[in-house]
Amino acid sequence: MTAVELEIPPRSAYVGVVRLTLASLARTSGLDEDGVEELKIAVSEACANAVLANEEAGSEEPVTIKYTSDAEALTVLVQDRGGDSSDPVAHDLFDSQGFSSRVAMSLRLLNSLVDDCDFIPRDGGGMTTHLVVKRQ
Amino acid sequence: MELGLEVREVGSHSVAQVRGEIDVYTAPKLRERLIELVSEGSYHIVVDLERVDFLDSTGLGVLVGALKRVKSHDGSLSLVCTQDKILKIFEITGLDLVFPIYASEKEATQEAPQAAS
């Protein structure tokens, strides 16, 4: 089993760093290139949601990314301290003109691009976004 | 990580050619430029995504915001994209039904709605 943990300041500039790092880790773990592209988007969505939630809540706490891979699956946990802002389901999914909100689009991407996506409230506030890509 | 952005006029369209990755960090730059274009009177915009390597929901949000702006002036916003990985993002979010998506800039500027002369 491989396990890597990253901690980034809650700033949008670091989301690209996480995306590239996780893509590299996933390739090393044997994920094919289509799978790597999909994981990059899912990780980017989870990290963007986390950074924006922290910003909205005025939290300077870091965002933590935990990556593990084993024979069954690749798993990514993204943890923030965005308080109530961290819950994507609590946001408006449509704007006044009927267009999907950014959060709604993010949820669709997350649910489509990985095999499992769960949002788990954290003790002390914030959210853990739990992504799983199963090996075929 | 950088976002390249070049805008030029093709007939009655403003064509914004975007290069690089559009994510939560770079999307504000695209948003500002598109807002600027509309405030300068460009209501028929083509965004060329052929050289975009990555696009997420923040980038989609910017495109939807720009679409709403041009629509309020009876304008149009079309996209140029043939990359499967980017088209997939539009399909998953249903935005392939919202934006006209063309295979080339030429098609987009010839077929997309134009300003009345």
XYZ file of C-alpha atoms in Angstrom:
253
model
C 0.000 0.000 0.000
C 1.130 3.544 -0.780
C 0.128 6.477 1.438
C 0.984 10.140 0.879
C -0.291 13.158 2.791
C -0.146 16.766 1.594
C -1.054 19.934 3.432
C -1.617 23.174 1.538
C -2.477 26.711 2.593
C -6.141 27.430 1.782
C -5.286 29.352 -1.408
C -6.399 28.669 -4.949
C -2.802 28.880 -6.223
C -1.999 25.528 -4.570
C -4.824 23.536 -6.173
C -2.770 23.033 -9.346
C 0.138 21.713 -7.292
C -2.118 19.094 -5.693
C -3.600 18.161 -9.068
C -0.192 17.555 -10.631
C 1.113 15.692 -7.593
C -1.911 13.393 -7.404
C -1.757 12.743 -11.162
C 1.850 11.679 -10.791
C 1.039 9.454 -7.810
C -1.871 7.832 -9.663
C 0.360 7.088 -12.679
C 2.921 5.555 -10.349
C 0.108 3.439 -8.886
C -0.680 2.090 -12.353
C -3.851 4.021 -13.194
C -4.305 4.379 -16.956
C -4.131 7.800 -18.585
C -7.916 8.233 -18.947
C -8.286 7.398 -15.265
C -5.547 9.885 -14.361
C -7.332 12.657 -16.313
C -10.603 11.916 -14.508
C -8.917 11.805 -11.111
C -7.226 15.152 -11.837
C -10.612 16.781 -12.386
C -12.183 15.155 -9.318
C -9.251 16.159 -7.083
C -9.314 19.669 -8.495
C -13.038 19.935 -7.767
C -12.657 18.659 -4.209
C -9.706 20.983 -3.520
C -11.407 24.007 -5.110
C -14.508 23.378 -2.990
C -12.318 23.045 0.116
C -10.298 26.208 -0.560
C -13.420 28.242 -1.391
C -15.189 26.935 1.739
C -12.221 27.919 3.915
C -12.140 31.352 2.249
C -15.877 31.840 2.763
C -15.556 30.854 6.421
C -12.470 33.062 6.887
C -10.469 30.021 7.968
C -6.684 29.987 7.637
C -6.513 26.302 8.541
C -4.693 24.229 5.932
C -6.445 21.885 3.503
C -5.217 18.321 3.911
C -5.074 15.769 1.101
C -4.548 12.103 1.954
C -3.821 9.711 -0.902
C -3.699 5.940 -0.564
C -3.527 3.188 -3.135
C -3.730 -0.553 -2.700
C -4.661 -3.570 -4.781
C -8.361 -2.648 -4.669
C -8.570 1.100 -5.131
C -7.068 4.579 -5.106
C -8.547 6.743 -2.372
C -8.271 10.506 -1.865
C -9.500 12.371 1.211
C -9.672 16.178 1.027
C -10.261 17.847 4.385
C -11.139 21.483 5.010
C -12.231 23.705 7.877
C -14.876 25.670 6.010
C -17.617 25.192 8.620
C -21.117 25.337 7.147
C -19.682 26.564 3.829
C -18.062 23.159 3.347
C -21.330 21.364 2.705
C -21.818 21.455 -1.070
C -25.409 20.285 -0.761
C -26.222 23.356 1.347
C -25.461 25.674 -1.604
C -27.993 26.808 -4.194
C -27.861 24.430 -7.136
C -29.530 26.830 -9.583
C -29.352 30.578 -10.050
C -32.318 32.901 -10.600
C -32.162 32.287 -14.375
C -32.228 28.506 -14.008
C -28.557 27.930 -14.783
C -26.706 25.333 -12.718
C -24.490 26.911 -10.071
C -20.759 26.191 -9.957
C -21.327 23.915 -6.952
C -24.004 21.953 -8.812
C -21.619 21.439 -11.727
C -18.874 20.425 -9.322
C -21.133 17.816 -7.703
C -22.058 16.368 -11.088
C -18.389 16.094 -12.063
C -17.415 14.514 -8.741
C -20.240 11.972 -8.897
C -19.493 11.088 -12.528
C -15.712 10.880 -12.549
C -14.978 8.658 -9.557
C -16.579 5.405 -8.438
C -17.553 6.722 -5.011
C -17.824 10.272 -3.695
C -18.979 11.039 -0.158
C -19.039 14.165 1.979
C -18.415 13.500 5.658
C -18.752 16.332 8.216
C -15.628 16.683 10.401
C -15.543 17.024 14.161
C -14.720 20.654 14.831
C -16.292 21.862 11.569
C -15.584 21.466 7.893
C -15.852 18.506 5.591
C -13.983 15.475 4.365
C -14.535 14.763 0.684
C -13.925 11.070 0.157
C -13.095 9.945 -3.397
C -12.573 6.348 -4.477
C -11.375 5.037 -7.843
C -11.700 1.250 -7.956
C -9.221 -0.791 -9.901
C -10.871 -2.850 -12.628
C 0.509 27.828 -13.791
C -0.449 30.385 -16.395
C -3.487 31.146 -18.454
C -2.842 32.647 -21.869
C -5.550 34.785 -23.389
C -5.604 36.521 -26.759
C -8.596 38.345 -28.138
C -9.085 39.426 -31.729
C -11.946 40.516 -33.906
C -13.168 38.201 -36.677
C -16.027 39.821 -38.563
C -18.616 40.761 -36.000
C -17.277 38.290 -33.422
C -14.701 38.700 -30.704
C -12.647 35.513 -30.561
C -10.969 34.784 -27.220
C -8.276 32.141 -27.640
C -7.439 30.557 -24.300
C -4.283 28.554 -23.525
C -3.351 26.545 -20.441
C -5.382 25.407 -17.446
C -8.668 26.975 -16.337
C -9.195 26.250 -12.654
C -10.050 28.016 -9.391
C -6.757 29.971 -9.588
C -6.801 31.068 -13.215
C -10.560 31.358 -13.871
C -10.793 34.901 -12.385
C -8.450 36.154 -15.143
C -10.760 34.725 -17.814
C -13.803 36.141 -16.018
C -12.280 39.646 -15.909
C -11.379 39.601 -19.598
C -14.818 38.392 -20.678
C -16.535 41.017 -18.498
C -14.251 43.630 -20.047
C -15.161 42.491 -23.563
C -18.888 42.772 -22.874
C -18.489 46.176 -21.224
C -16.599 47.312 -24.346
C -19.611 46.342 -26.457
C -18.621 42.875 -27.700
C -21.836 40.867 -27.484
C -20.991 38.047 -29.915
C -18.124 36.129 -28.399
C -16.383 32.914 -29.407
C -14.198 31.261 -26.770
C -11.633 28.969 -28.395
C -10.757 26.134 -25.979
C -8.574 24.123 -28.377
C -5.393 24.941 -26.460
C -6.906 24.427 -23.004
C -5.343 21.503 -21.151
C -7.640 21.485 -18.149
C -11.100 22.824 -17.281
C -13.113 22.468 -14.074
C -16.362 23.823 -12.610
C -14.848 27.246 -11.881
C -14.052 27.637 -15.585
C -17.545 26.448 -16.505
C -18.981 28.961 -14.047
C -17.080 31.763 -15.798
C -18.404 30.695 -19.213
C -21.980 30.519 -17.894
C -21.561 33.985 -16.315
C -20.336 35.391 -19.635
C -23.206 33.731 -21.492
C -25.702 35.434 -19.181
C -23.999 38.793 -19.776
C -24.096 38.573 -23.572
C -27.657 37.215 -23.537
C -28.768 40.316 -21.637
C -27.594 42.254 -24.719
C -29.209 39.767 -27.156
C -25.730 38.467 -27.888
C -24.215 35.012 -28.169
C -21.368 32.988 -26.712
C -20.065 30.016 -28.672
C -17.206 27.647 -28.026
C -14.572 25.975 -30.178
C -13.525 22.571 -28.896
C -12.698 19.153 -30.354
C -10.803 17.705 -27.383
C -12.628 14.690 -25.969
C -11.443 15.309 -22.406
C -12.825 18.867 -22.426
C -16.035 17.962 -24.299
C -16.675 15.312 -21.660
C -16.839 18.040 -18.976
C -19.564 19.840 -20.945
C -21.476 16.587 -21.474
C -21.388 15.564 -17.796
C -22.664 18.974 -16.681
C -25.247 19.251 -19.467
C -23.633 22.428 -20.781
C -23.179 20.878 -24.211
C -26.898 21.642 -24.570
C -26.429 25.237 -23.427
C -23.427 26.353 -25.502
C -23.117 25.979 -29.267
C -19.834 24.046 -29.635
C -17.991 24.154 -32.970
C -15.055 22.193 -34.342
C -13.187 25.243 -35.608
C -12.982 28.969 -35.189
C -14.028 29.369 -38.818
C -17.224 27.393 -38.258
C -17.973 29.285 -35.063
C -17.572 32.723 -36.625
C -19.557 31.747 -39.736
C -22.382 29.840 -38.086
C -22.761 31.451 -34.675
C -25.252 34.319 -34.464
C -23.755 37.608 -35.572
C -24.351 41.205 -34.704
C -26.918 42.930 -36.865
C -25.191 45.064 -39.456
